[in-house]
Amino acid sequence: MHLTTASPGFLMTVLSFLLVIGPLIFIHELGHYFAGRWFGVKAETFSIGFGREIGGWTDKRGTRWKVGWLPLGGYVKFKGDMNPASQPSEEWLSLPPEERAETFQAKSVWQRFIIVFAGPAVNFLFAIIVFWAFFYAVGEPRTPNLVTGIAPGSAAERAGLQPGDRITSINGVTIERFEDIAGYLQIRPKQPLEIQVERGGEKLLVRTVSDAAVASDKFGNEAVIGRLGVPWPAQIRESLPLHEAAGASVRQTWNVVQTMVVTLGQVVGGDRSVKEMGGPLKIAQYSGQQASLGWMDFILFMTLISINLGFINLLPIPLLDGGHLLFYLIEGVRRKPIQPKVQEWAFRTGLAALLALMIFVTLNDLASFGLWTKLGGLIG
């Protein structure tokens, strides 16, 4: 019998969501802001949230810091941002030279690239710092990559694995600890596997297909994961000195990014259902659930969302940071910017695509909450 934990109430869910999204958007935009200041670009507005301002102040540099009523994003409006492509315009050319020097358009392509890249970079930096502190304080899981048992009828049994085998690689990916096995397999159900093992001083290559299993957490959230059929041994954590904890934090952040790349590729390739894609409502639900488990779980969840925010913003989609960076790379190669009309068309297309995606994931979220089933029952 699987026992589930009661979900937190509506108020706690909303507050937890704001505590996750608000600070992460703030540090993301702060990356843009400080990079802009470094290169002498004046920020006119720093906004957390969109829509009508519900509060704010203006600092001595003339920057308006404000909070919008819709907390699903944010932005920094630099001086000279007069069109979506941030291209020089007649209005920009009419500015006095000293004011024009403070604008985003006046900067070189590499400076504009750094200003835009700084937002996602700070999201990754936040995750690295949190993992760094975590690994230094409680150690890093480093359970030996040994097979301690075989589940009957499992992928491990079909592969001919035996207790005492040391798994050294899966599909060419190096395995150094048992956690690497679980991390690789969880997002790869029913996938062909080539497993390199060491047995009695000999190296063997065995083949099998991973099992698919439905895993559920304390709140009854379910997901299909891949399994080998090798039980987890007692986990071992090793205390790390400060410099090793730093390296472990970078590796952990990179592992999370790789997981996102793989799962996104699975969705695009049809190997993973689009129903697994979640939006703001799902993030809010998970925020409340993780907050109810304690501050450590909440901070680690916040760290994963920060990596997710940085990764999504680097996708080469017009309107996102990655779209701007792509245009700057093209400009750097061509030695001249793409025509403003082309960029504006691309940004409008990107906006339409993002709005469509937002609607889709919101409908997905509502479906996962059972809304359509409940409505169907009421209508029927």
C-alpha positions as YAML, in Angstrom:
chain: A
units: angstrom
residues:
- id: 1
  name: MET
  ca: [0.00, 0.00, 0.00]
- id: 2
  name: HIS
  ca: [1.42, 3.35, -1.07]
- id: 3
  name: LEU
  ca: [0.85, 6.18, 1.40]
- id: 4
  name: THR
  ca: [0.64, 9.72, 0.08]
- id: 5
  name: THR
  ca: [1.20, 13.00, 1.86]
- id: 6
  name: ALA
  ca: [-1.60, 15.55, 1.90]
- id: 7
  name: SER
  ca: [-1.01, 18.36, -0.57]
- id: 8
  name: PRO
  ca: [-0.50, 21.85, 0.85]
- id: 9
  name: GLY
  ca: [-3.33, 24.35, 0.78]
- id: 10
  name: PHE
  ca: [-3.99, 26.96, -1.89]
- id: 11
  name: LEU
  ca: [-2.41, 29.85, 0.03]
- id: 12
  name: MET
  ca: [0.81, 27.96, 0.72]
- id: 13
  name: THR
  ca: [0.99, 26.86, -2.90]
- id: 14
  name: VAL
  ca: [0.65, 30.44, -4.17]
- id: 15
  name: LEU
  ca: [3.17, 31.82, -1.68]
- id: 16
  name: SER
  ca: [5.65, 29.04, -2.45]
- id: 17
  name: PHE
  ca: [5.29, 29.66, -6.18]
- id: 18
  name: LEU
  ca: [6.01, 33.37, -5.70]
- id: 19
  name: LEU
  ca: [9.01, 32.53, -3.50]
- id: 20
  name: VAL
  ca: [10.39, 30.36, -6.30]
- id: 21
  name: ILE
  ca: [9.62, 32.45, -9.36]
- id: 22
  name: GLY
  ca: [10.12, 35.94, -7.93]
- id: 23
  name: PRO
  ca: [13.74, 35.59, -6.72]
- id: 24
  name: LEU
  ca: [14.78, 33.56, -9.79]
- id: 25
  name: ILE
  ca: [13.40, 36.13, -12.20]
- id: 26
  name: PHE
  ca: [15.03, 38.84, -10.11]
- id: 27
  name: ILE
  ca: [18.51, 37.30, -10.26]
- id: 28
  name: HIS
  ca: [18.06, 36.57, -13.99]
- id: 29
  name: GLU
  ca: [17.25, 40.19, -14.75]
- id: 30
  name: LEU
  ca: [19.93, 41.31, -12.31]
- id: 31
  name: GLY
  ca: [22.46, 39.54, -14.55]
- id: 32
  name: HIS
  ca: [21.32, 41.65, -17.51]
- id: 33
  name: TYR
  ca: [21.27, 44.77, -15.36]
- id: 34
  name: PHE
  ca: [24.78, 44.53, -13.94]
- id: 35
  name: ALA
  ca: [26.29, 43.48, -17.28]
- id: 36
  name: GLY
  ca: [24.64, 46.53, -18.84]
- id: 37
  name: ARG
  ca: [25.98, 48.80, -16.11]
- id: 38
  name: TRP
  ca: [29.45, 47.32, -16.61]
- id: 39
  name: PHE
  ca: [29.38, 48.49, -20.23]
- id: 40
  name: GLY
  ca: [27.83, 51.85, -19.43]
- id: 41
  name: VAL
  ca: [24.26, 51.16, -20.56]
- id: 42
  name: LYS
  ca: [21.55, 52.98, -18.63]
- id: 43
  name: ALA
  ca: [18.65, 50.88, -17.41]
- id: 44
  name: GLU
  ca: [15.37, 52.80, -17.55]
- id: 45
  name: THR
  ca: [13.14, 50.08, -16.04]
- id: 46
  name: PHE
  ca: [13.71, 46.95, -13.97]
- id: 47
  name: SER
  ca: [10.46, 45.04, -13.70]
- id: 48
  name: ILE
  ca: [9.50, 41.83, -11.92]
- id: 49
  name: GLY
  ca: [6.25, 40.73, -13.49]
- id: 50
  name: PHE
  ca: [4.30, 42.14, -16.40]
- id: 51
  name: GLY
  ca: [1.28, 44.40, -16.69]
- id: 52
  name: ARG
  ca: [0.20, 47.29, -14.51]
- id: 53
  name: GLU
  ca: [2.65, 48.37, -11.82]
- id: 54
  name: ILE
  ca: [1.53, 47.56, -8.30]
- id: 55
  name: GLY
  ca: [4.55, 49.11, -6.57]
- id: 56
  name: GLY
  ca: [8.03, 50.48, -7.19]
- id: 57
  name: TRP
  ca: [10.57, 53.26, -6.78]
- id: 58
  name: THR
  ca: [13.07, 55.22, -8.86]
- id: 59
  name: ASP
  ca: [16.73, 55.16, -7.83]
- id: 60
  name: LYS
  ca: [19.30, 57.96, -8.16]
- id: 61
  name: ARG
  ca: [20.42, 56.65, -11.56]
- id: 62
  name: GLY
  ca: [16.92, 57.14, -12.92]
- id: 63
  name: THR
  ca: [16.05, 53.42, -13.05]
- id: 64
  name: ARG
  ca: [12.45, 52.59, -12.21]
- id: 65
  name: TRP
  ca: [12.33, 49.41, -10.10]
- id: 66
  name: LYS
  ca: [8.81, 48.00, -10.11]
- id: 67
  name: VAL
  ca: [6.61, 44.95, -9.63]
- id: 68
  name: GLY
  ca: [3.90, 44.06, -12.14]
- id: 69
  name: TRP
  ca: [0.66, 42.32, -11.30]
- id: 70
  name: LEU
  ca: [1.42, 39.21, -13.44]
- id: 71
  name: PRO
  ca: [4.44, 37.45, -11.83]
- id: 72
  name: LEU
  ca: [5.32, 35.19, -14.76]
- id: 73
  name: GLY
  ca: [8.42, 36.96, -15.99]
- id: 74
  name: GLY
  ca: [10.34, 40.18, -15.89]
- id: 75
  name: TYR
  ca: [12.52, 42.47, -17.93]
- id: 76
  name: VAL
  ca: [15.15, 45.19, -17.92]
- id: 77
  name: LYS
  ca: [14.44, 48.01, -20.37]
- id: 78
  name: PHE
  ca: [17.71, 49.62, -21.36]
- id: 79
  name: LYS
  ca: [17.91, 53.09, -22.76]
- id: 80
  name: GLY
  ca: [17.47, 52.95, -26.51]
- id: 81
  name: ASP
  ca: [15.18, 49.90, -26.56]
- id: 82
  name: MET
  ca: [12.80, 51.56, -29.02]
- id: 83
  name: ASN
  ca: [11.97, 48.51, -31.11]
- id: 84
  name: PRO
  ca: [11.95, 44.71, -30.58]
- id: 85
  name: ALA
  ca: [15.21, 44.26, -32.48]
- id: 86
  name: SER
  ca: [17.02, 46.98, -30.46]
- id: 87
  name: GLN
  ca: [18.26, 48.37, -33.77]
- id: 88
  name: PRO
  ca: [19.27, 52.01, -34.39]
- id: 89
  name: SER
  ca: [16.28, 54.08, -35.50]
- id: 90
  name: GLU
  ca: [15.59, 57.69, -36.43]
- id: 91
  name: GLU
  ca: [14.54, 58.31, -32.85]
- id: 92
  name: TRP
  ca: [17.83, 56.85, -31.62]
- id: 93
  name: LEU
  ca: [19.85, 58.91, -34.11]
- id: 94
  name: SER
  ca: [18.15, 62.07, -32.89]
- id: 95
  name: LEU
  ca: [19.51, 61.61, -29.37]
- id: 96
  name: PRO
  ca: [22.45, 63.79, -28.25]
- id: 97
  name: PRO
  ca: [25.81, 61.95, -28.55]
- id: 98
  name: GLU
  ca: [26.28, 61.73, -24.77]
- id: 99
  name: GLU
  ca: [22.83, 60.12, -24.34]
- id: 100
  name: ARG
  ca: [23.30, 57.84, -27.33]
- id: 101
  name: ALA
  ca: [26.49, 56.49, -25.72]
- id: 102
  name: GLU
  ca: [24.35, 55.22, -22.81]
- id: 103
  name: THR
  ca: [22.09, 53.13, -25.06]
- id: 104
  name: PHE
  ca: [22.13, 49.42, -25.75]
- id: 105
  name: GLN
  ca: [22.46, 49.94, -29.52]
- id: 106
  name: ALA
  ca: [25.66, 51.96, -29.10]
- id: 107
  name: LYS
  ca: [27.55, 48.94, -27.78]
- id: 108
  name: SER
  ca: [29.55, 46.49, -29.86]
- id: 109
  name: VAL
  ca: [28.06, 43.15, -30.80]
- id: 110
  name: TRP
  ca: [30.21, 41.25, -28.27]
- id: 111
  name: GLN
  ca: [29.15, 43.63, -25.48]
- id: 112
  name: ARG
  ca: [25.48, 43.18, -26.37]
- id: 113
  name: PHE
  ca: [26.05, 39.41, -26.44]
- id: 114
  name: ILE
  ca: [27.47, 39.45, -22.90]
- id: 115
  name: ILE
  ca: [24.64, 41.66, -21.60]
- id: 116
  name: VAL
  ca: [22.02, 39.24, -22.93]
- id: 117
  name: PHE
  ca: [23.94, 36.08, -21.96]
- id: 118
  name: ALA
  ca: [24.42, 37.33, -18.39]
- id: 119
  name: GLY
  ca: [20.78, 36.60, -17.48]
- id: 120
  name: PRO
  ca: [20.83, 32.83, -18.09]
- id: 121
  name: ALA
  ca: [24.43, 32.67, -16.83]
- id: 122
  name: VAL
  ca: [23.38, 33.99, -13.42]
- id: 123
  name: ASN
  ca: [20.64, 31.34, -13.21]
- id: 124
  name: PHE
  ca: [23.27, 28.65, -13.72]
- id: 125
  name: LEU
  ca: [25.60, 30.40, -11.28]
- id: 126
  name: PHE
  ca: [22.87, 30.37, -8.63]
- id: 127
  name: ALA
  ca: [22.50, 26.60, -9.04]
- id: 128
  name: ILE
  ca: [26.25, 26.05, -8.86]
- id: 129
  name: ILE
  ca: [26.50, 28.06, -5.64]
- id: 130
  name: VAL
  ca: [23.62, 26.15, -4.01]
- id: 131
  name: PHE
  ca: [25.04, 22.75, -5.01]
- id: 132
  name: TRP
  ca: [28.48, 23.91, -3.87]
- id: 133
  name: ALA
  ca: [27.18, 24.79, -0.40]
- id: 134
  name: PHE
  ca: [25.14, 21.57, -0.24]
- id: 135
  name: PHE
  ca: [28.03, 19.28, -1.19]
- id: 136
  name: TYR
  ca: [30.40, 21.07, 1.18]
- id: 137
  name: ALA
  ca: [27.93, 20.88, 4.07]
- id: 138
  name: VAL
  ca: [26.57, 17.31, 3.71]
- id: 139
  name: GLY
  ca: [28.90, 15.69, 1.18]
- id: 140
  name: GLU
  ca: [28.36, 14.24, -2.30]
- id: 141
  name: PRO
  ca: [26.68, 10.85, -2.87]
- id: 142
  name: ARG
  ca: [29.42, 8.47, -4.06]
- id: 143
  name: THR
  ca: [27.96, 4.99, -3.72]
- id: 144
  name: PRO
  ca: [30.17, 2.31, -5.37]
- id: 145
  name: ASN
  ca: [28.92, 1.28, -8.83]
- id: 146
  name: LEU
  ca: [28.57, -2.38, -7.82]
- id: 147
  name: VAL
  ca: [25.73, -4.78, -8.55]
- id: 148
  name: THR
  ca: [24.54, -6.03, -5.17]
- id: 149
  name: GLY
  ca: [21.50, -7.95, -6.38]
- id: 150
  name: ILE
  ca: [19.35, -8.78, -9.41]
- id: 151
  name: ALA
  ca: [15.56, -8.39, -9.55]
- id: 152
  name: PRO
  ca: [13.86, -11.47, -11.10]
- id: 153
  name: GLY
  ca: [12.69, -10.91, -14.69]
- id: 154
  name: SER
  ca: [14.45, -7.56, -14.89]
- id: 155
  name: ALA
  ca: [16.62, -6.01, -17.59]
- id: 156
  name: ALA
  ca: [19.65, -6.81, -15.44]
- id: 157
  name: GLU
  ca: [18.73, -10.51, -15.36]
- id: 158
  name: ARG
  ca: [18.16, -10.57, -19.13]
- id: 159
  name: ALA
  ca: [21.59, -8.98, -19.60]
- id: 160
  name: GLY
  ca: [23.22, -11.70, -17.50]
- id: 161
  name: LEU
  ca: [24.51, -9.32, -14.83]
- id: 162
  name: GLN
  ca: [25.69, -10.92, -11.60]
- id: 163
  name: PRO
  ca: [26.14, -9.69, -8.03]
- id: 164
  name: GLY
  ca: [29.66, -8.31, -7.67]
- id: 165
  name: ASP
  ca: [29.79, -6.87, -11.22]
- id: 166
  name: ARG
  ca: [31.07, -3.32, -11.46]
- id: 167
  name: ILE
  ca: [29.25, -1.26, -14.10]
- id: 168
  name: THR
  ca: [31.76, 1.07, -15.76]
- id: 169
  name: SER
  ca: [29.76, 2.47, -18.68]
- id: 170
  name: ILE
  ca: [26.29, 2.47, -20.26]
- id: 171
  name: ASN
  ca: [25.97, 3.27, -23.97]
- id: 172
  name: GLY
  ca: [29.44, 4.77, -23.87]
- id: 173
  name: VAL
  ca: [28.70, 7.04, -20.90]
- id: 174
  name: THR
  ca: [31.23, 6.57, -18.10]
- id: 175
  name: ILE
  ca: [29.79, 5.31, -14.81]
- id: 176
  name: GLU
  ca: [31.83, 6.19, -11.73]
- id: 177
  name: ARG
  ca: [29.22, 5.72, -8.99]
- id: 178
  name: PHE
  ca: [25.85, 4.06, -8.52]
- id: 179
  name: GLU
  ca: [24.09, 7.45, -8.72]
- id: 180
  name: ASP
  ca: [25.31, 7.73, -12.33]
- id: 181
  name: ILE
  ca: [23.45, 4.49, -13.19]
- id: 182
  name: ALA
  ca: [20.16, 5.76, -11.77]
- id: 183
  name: GLY
  ca: [20.58, 9.20, -13.32]
- id: 184
  name: TYR
  ca: [21.19, 7.77, -16.78]
- id: 185
  name: LEU
  ca: [18.40, 5.18, -16.70]
- id: 186
  name: GLN
  ca: [15.58, 7.19, -15.13]
- id: 187
  name: ILE
  ca: [14.93, 9.22, -18.26]
- id: 188
  name: ARG
  ca: [15.44, 6.29, -20.65]
- id: 189
  name: PRO
  ca: [12.64, 3.70, -20.23]
- id: 190
  name: LYS
  ca: [12.53, 0.88, -22.79]
- id: 191
  name: GLN
  ca: [15.83, 1.94, -24.36]
- id: 192
  name: PRO
  ca: [18.53, -0.39, -25.75]
- id: 193
  name: LEU
  ca: [21.52, -0.56, -23.42]
- id: 194
  name: GLU
  ca: [25.14, -1.60, -23.97]
- id: 195
  name: ILE
  ca: [26.63, -2.10, -20.54]
- id: 196
  name: GLN
  ca: [30.36, -2.41, -19.89]
- id: 197
  name: VAL
  ca: [31.09, -4.34, -16.70]
- id: 198
  name: GLU
  ca: [34.11, -5.61, -14.82]
- id: 199
  name: ARG
  ca: [33.81, -9.15, -13.47]
- id: 200
  name: GLY
  ca: [36.68, -10.95, -11.79]
- id: 201
  name: GLY
  ca: [39.27, -8.70, -13.43]
- id: 202
  name: GLU
  ca: [37.75, -9.11, -16.92]
- id: 203
  name: LYS
  ca: [35.85, -6.57, -18.98]
- id: 204
  name: LEU
  ca: [32.55, -7.71, -20.48]
- id: 205
  name: LEU
  ca: [29.99, -6.04, -22.74]
- id: 206
  name: VAL
  ca: [26.37, -7.07, -22.23]
- id: 207
  name: ARG
  ca: [23.21, -5.87, -23.96]
- id: 208
  name: THR
  ca: [19.62, -5.47, -22.80]
- id: 209
  name: VAL
  ca: [16.63, -3.11, -22.91]
- id: 210
  name: SER
  ca: [15.74, -1.02, -19.89]
- id: 211
  name: ASP
  ca: [12.48, -1.70, -18.09]
- id: 212
  name: ALA
  ca: [9.75, 0.92, -17.76]
- id: 213
  name: ALA
  ca: [8.17, 1.48, -14.36]
- id: 214
  name: VAL
  ca: [5.74, 4.00, -12.92]
- id: 215
  name: ALA
  ca: [7.28, 5.82, -9.97]
- id: 216
  name: SER
  ca: [5.29, 8.01, -7.60]
- id: 217
  name: ASP
  ca: [6.36, 10.47, -4.93]
- id: 218
  name: LYS
  ca: [4.90, 11.26, -1.53]
- id: 219
  name: PHE
  ca: [2.16, 13.36, -3.10]
- id: 220
  name: GLY
  ca: [1.04, 10.77, -5.65]
- id: 221
  name: ASN
  ca: [2.72, 12.47, -8.63]
- id: 222
  name: GLU
  ca: [3.58, 9.75, -11.14]
- id: 223
  name: ALA
  ca: [6.20, 9.47, -13.88]
- id: 224
  name: VAL
  ca: [7.41, 6.69, -16.17]
- id: 225
  name: ILE
  ca: [11.08, 5.98, -15.54]
- id: 226
  name: GLY
  ca: [13.66, 3.51, -16.80]
- id: 227
  name: ARG
  ca: [15.08, 0.79, -14.57]
- id: 228
  name: LEU
  ca: [17.75, -1.86, -14.78]
- id: 229
  name: GLY
  ca: [16.55, -4.06, -11.92]
- id: 230
  name: VAL
  ca: [19.57, -3.59, -9.67]
- id: 231
  name: PRO
  ca: [18.55, -2.59, -6.11]
- id: 232
  name: TRP
  ca: [20.03, 0.49, -4.55]
- id: 233
  name: PRO
  ca: [22.80, -0.31, -2.06]
- id: 234
  name: ALA
  ca: [23.18, 1.74, 1.10]
- id: 235
  name: GLN
  ca: [24.05, 5.23, -0.08]
- id: 236
  name: ILE
  ca: [27.47, 6.58, 0.81]
- id: 237
  name: ARG
  ca: [28.25, 10.30, 1.08]
- id: 238
  name: GLU
  ca: [31.78, 11.63, 1.06]
- id: 239
  name: SER
  ca: [32.73, 14.92, 2.68]
- id: 240
  name: LEU
  ca: [34.39, 17.22, 0.15]
- id: 241
  name: PRO
  ca: [36.88, 20.04, 0.64]
- id: 242
  name: LEU
  ca: [35.80, 23.41, -0.70]
- id: 243
  name: HIS
  ca: [37.56, 23.13, -4.08]
- id: 244
  name: GLU
  ca: [36.23, 19.61, -4.76]
- id: 245
  name: ALA
  ca: [32.72, 20.70, -3.77]
- id: 246
  name: ALA
  ca: [33.01, 23.44, -6.40]
- id: 247
  name: GLY
  ca: [33.86, 20.92, -9.09]
- id: 248
  name: ALA
  ca: [31.04, 18.62, -7.98]
- id: 249
  name: SER
  ca: [28.56, 21.50, -8.15]
- id: 250
  name: VAL
  ca: [29.53, 22.29, -11.74]
- id: 251
  name: ARG
  ca: [29.18, 18.60, -12.70]
- id: 252
  name: GLN
  ca: [25.77, 18.38, -11.03]
- id: 253
  name: THR
  ca: [24.52, 21.49, -12.83]
- id: 254
  name: TRP
  ca: [25.78, 20.11, -16.13]
- id: 255
  name: ASN
  ca: [24.10, 16.76, -15.46]
- id: 256
  name: VAL
  ca: [20.77, 18.53, -14.94]
- id: 257
  name: VAL
  ca: [21.22, 20.43, -18.21]
- id: 258
  name: GLN
  ca: [22.00, 17.19, -20.03]
- id: 259
  name: THR
  ca: [18.84, 15.63, -18.60]
- id: 260
  name: MET
  ca: [16.80, 18.56, -19.90]
- id: 261
  name: VAL
  ca: [18.37, 18.27, -23.35]
- id: 262
  name: VAL
  ca: [17.65, 14.52, -23.52]
- id: 263
  name: THR
  ca: [14.05, 14.79, -22.31]
- id: 264
  name: LEU
  ca: [13.33, 17.69, -24.67]
- id: 265
  name: GLY
  ca: [14.74, 15.63, -27.54]
- id: 266
  name: GLN
  ca: [12.53, 12.71, -26.49]
- id: 267
  name: VAL
  ca: [9.43, 14.94, -26.60]
- id: 268
  name: VAL
  ca: [10.36, 16.34, -30.02]
- id: 269
  name: GLY
  ca: [11.19, 12.84, -31.31]
- id: 270
  name: GLY
  ca: [7.96, 11.35, -29.99]
- id: 271
  name: ASP
  ca: [9.64, 9.03, -27.47]
- id: 272
  name: ARG
  ca: [8.10, 10.93, -24.57]
- id: 273
  name: SER
  ca: [4.52, 12.15, -24.32]
- id: 274
  name: VAL
  ca: [3.88, 15.89, -24.61]
- id: 275
  name: LYS
  ca: [1.49, 15.39, -21.69]
- id: 276
  name: GLU
  ca: [4.55, 15.34, -19.44]
- id: 277
  name: MET
  ca: [5.27, 18.98, -20.27]
- id: 278
  name: GLY
  ca: [4.29, 21.26, -17.42]
- id: 279
  name: GLY
  ca: [3.71, 24.97, -17.11]
- id: 280
  name: PRO
  ca: [3.30, 27.61, -14.38]
- id: 281
  name: LEU
  ca: [0.41, 25.80, -12.70]
- id: 282
  name: LYS
  ca: [2.45, 22.61, -12.36]
- id: 283
  name: ILE
  ca: [5.44, 24.55, -11.07]
- id: 284
  name: ALA
  ca: [3.15, 26.18, -8.50]
- id: 285
  name: GLN
  ca: [1.84, 22.77, -7.42]
- id: 286
  name: TYR
  ca: [5.34, 21.34, -7.02]
- id: 287
  name: SER
  ca: [6.51, 24.52, -5.25]
- id: 288
  name: GLY
  ca: [3.91, 24.08, -2.53]
- id: 289
  name: GLN
  ca: [4.62, 20.38, -2.21]
- id: 290
  name: GLN
  ca: [8.36, 20.84, -1.86]
- id: 291
  name: ALA
  ca: [7.92, 23.70, 0.60]
- id: 292
  name: SER
  ca: [5.81, 21.40, 2.79]
- id: 293
  name: LEU
  ca: [8.73, 18.95, 2.97]
- id: 294
  name: GLY
  ca: [11.13, 21.50, 4.44]
- id: 295
  name: TRP
  ca: [13.47, 24.28, 3.45]
- id: 296
  name: MET
  ca: [16.19, 21.96, 2.07]
- id: 297
  name: ASP
  ca: [13.83, 20.28, -0.41]
- id: 298
  name: PHE
  ca: [12.41, 23.68, -1.35]
- id: 299
  name: ILE
  ca: [15.84, 25.21, -2.04]
- id: 300
  name: LEU
  ca: [16.91, 22.21, -4.13]
- id: 301
  name: PHE
  ca: [13.66, 22.43, -6.11]
- id: 302
  name: MET
  ca: [14.28, 26.14, -6.61]
- id: 303
  name: THR
  ca: [17.76, 25.27, -7.89]
- id: 304
  name: LEU
  ca: [16.32, 22.92, -10.52]
- id: 305
  name: ILE
  ca: [13.86, 25.61, -11.64]
- id: 306
  name: SER
  ca: [16.75, 28.09, -11.90]
- id: 307
  name: ILE
  ca: [18.64, 25.72, -14.22]
- id: 308
  name: ASN
  ca: [15.43, 25.20, -16.18]
- id: 309
  name: LEU
  ca: [14.94, 28.96, -16.51]
- id: 310
  name: GLY
  ca: [18.51, 29.45, -17.73]
- id: 311
  name: PHE
  ca: [18.25, 26.54, -20.18]
- id: 312
  name: ILE
  ca: [14.92, 27.63, -21.67]
- id: 313
  name: ASN
  ca: [16.14, 31.20, -22.11]
- id: 314
  name: LEU
  ca: [19.14, 29.95, -24.11]
- id: 315
  name: LEU
  ca: [16.96, 28.15, -26.66]
- id: 316
  name: PRO
  ca: [17.38, 29.89, -30.05]
- id: 317
  name: ILE
  ca: [13.79, 31.12, -30.13]
- id: 318
  name: PRO
  ca: [13.19, 34.74, -31.14]
- id: 319
  name: LEU
  ca: [12.09, 36.88, -28.17]
- id: 320
  name: LEU
  ca: [14.01, 34.69, -25.71]
- id: 321
  name: ASP
  ca: [17.62, 35.50, -24.80]
- id: 322
  name: GLY
  ca: [18.78, 32.64, -27.02]
- id: 323
  name: GLY
  ca: [17.09, 34.22, -30.04]
- id: 324
  name: HIS
  ca: [18.91, 37.50, -29.46]
- id: 325
  name: LEU
  ca: [22.21, 35.66, -28.99]
- id: 326
  name: LEU
  ca: [21.68, 33.84, -32.29]
- id: 327
  name: PHE
  ca: [21.16, 37.15, -34.08]
- id: 328
  name: TYR
  ca: [24.31, 38.57, -32.47]
- id: 329
  name: LEU
  ca: [26.33, 35.54, -33.59]
- id: 330
  name: ILE
  ca: [25.04, 36.02, -37.15]
- id: 331
  name: GLU
  ca: [25.85, 39.72, -36.93]
- id: 332
  name: GLY
  ca: [29.36, 38.93, -35.75]
- id: 333
  name: VAL
  ca: [29.95, 36.56, -38.69]
- id: 334
  name: ARG
  ca: [28.34, 38.82, -41.32]
- id: 335
  name: ARG
  ca: [29.92, 41.98, -39.89]
- id: 336
  name: LYS
  ca: [26.55, 43.66, -40.13]
- id: 337
  name: PRO
  ca: [23.22, 43.22, -38.34]
- id: 338
  name: ILE
  ca: [20.23, 41.41, -39.77]
- id: 339
  name: GLN
  ca: [17.69, 43.80, -41.25]
- id: 340
  name: PRO
  ca: [15.31, 45.20, -38.60]
- id: 341
  name: LYS
  ca: [12.23, 44.06, -40.53]
- id: 342
  name: VAL
  ca: [13.52, 40.47, -40.54]
- id: 343
  name: GLN
  ca: [14.21, 40.60, -36.81]
- id: 344
  name: GLU
  ca: [10.82, 42.14, -36.02]
- id: 345
  name: TRP
  ca: [9.09, 39.44, -38.09]
- id: 346
  name: ALA
  ca: [11.09, 36.77, -36.26]
- id: 347
  name: PHE
  ca: [10.21, 38.24, -32.86]
- id: 348
  name: ARG
  ca: [6.51, 38.36, -33.70]
- id: 349
  name: THR
  ca: [6.69, 34.73, -34.79]
- id: 350
  name: GLY
  ca: [8.54, 33.84, -31.59]
- id: 351
  name: LEU
  ca: [5.93, 35.64, -29.51]
- id: 352
  name: ALA
  ca: [3.13, 33.72, -31.22]
- id: 353
  name: ALA
  ca: [4.99, 30.42, -30.67]
- id: 354
  name: LEU
  ca: [5.60, 31.18, -26.99]
- id: 355
  name: LEU
  ca: [1.96, 32.17, -26.42]
- id: 356
  name: ALA
  ca: [0.81, 28.96, -28.11]
- id: 357
  name: LEU
  ca: [3.21, 26.93, -25.95]
- id: 358
  name: MET
  ca: [2.01, 28.70, -22.80]
- id: 359
  name: ILE
  ca: [-1.61, 27.90, -23.63]
- id: 360
  name: PHE
  ca: [-0.70, 24.28, -24.41]
- id: 361
  name: VAL
  ca: [1.22, 23.64, -21.17]
- id: 362
  name: THR
  ca: [-1.52, 25.37, -19.16]
- id: 363
  name: LEU
  ca: [-4.12, 23.05, -20.69]
- id: 364
  name: ASN
  ca: [-1.75, 20.16, -19.91]
- id: 365
  name: ASP
  ca: [-1.56, 21.31, -16.30]
- id: 366
  name: LEU
  ca: [-5.32, 21.52, -16.02]
- id: 367
  name: ALA
  ca: [-5.67, 18.05, -17.53]
- id: 368
  name: SER
  ca: [-3.18, 16.65, -15.01]
- id: 369
  name: PHE
  ca: [-5.33, 18.12, -12.23]
- id: 370
  name: GLY
  ca: [-8.29, 16.16, -13.63]
- id: 371
  name: LEU
  ca: [-10.26, 19.28, -14.57]
- id: 372
  name: TRP
  ca: [-11.57, 17.93, -17.88]
- id: 373
  name: THR
  ca: [-12.66, 14.68, -16.27]
- id: 374
  name: LYS
  ca: [-14.53, 16.58, -13.56]
- id: 375
  name: LEU
  ca: [-16.19, 18.85, -16.12]
- id: 376
  name: GLY
  ca: [-17.15, 15.82, -18.18]
- id: 377
  name: GLY
  ca: [-18.76, 14.27, -15.12]
- id: 378
  name: LEU
  ca: [-20.72, 17.43, -14.42]
- id: 379
  name: ILE
  ca: [-21.91, 17.70, -18.00]
- id: 380
  name: GLY
  ca: [-22.73, 13.99, -18.21]
...
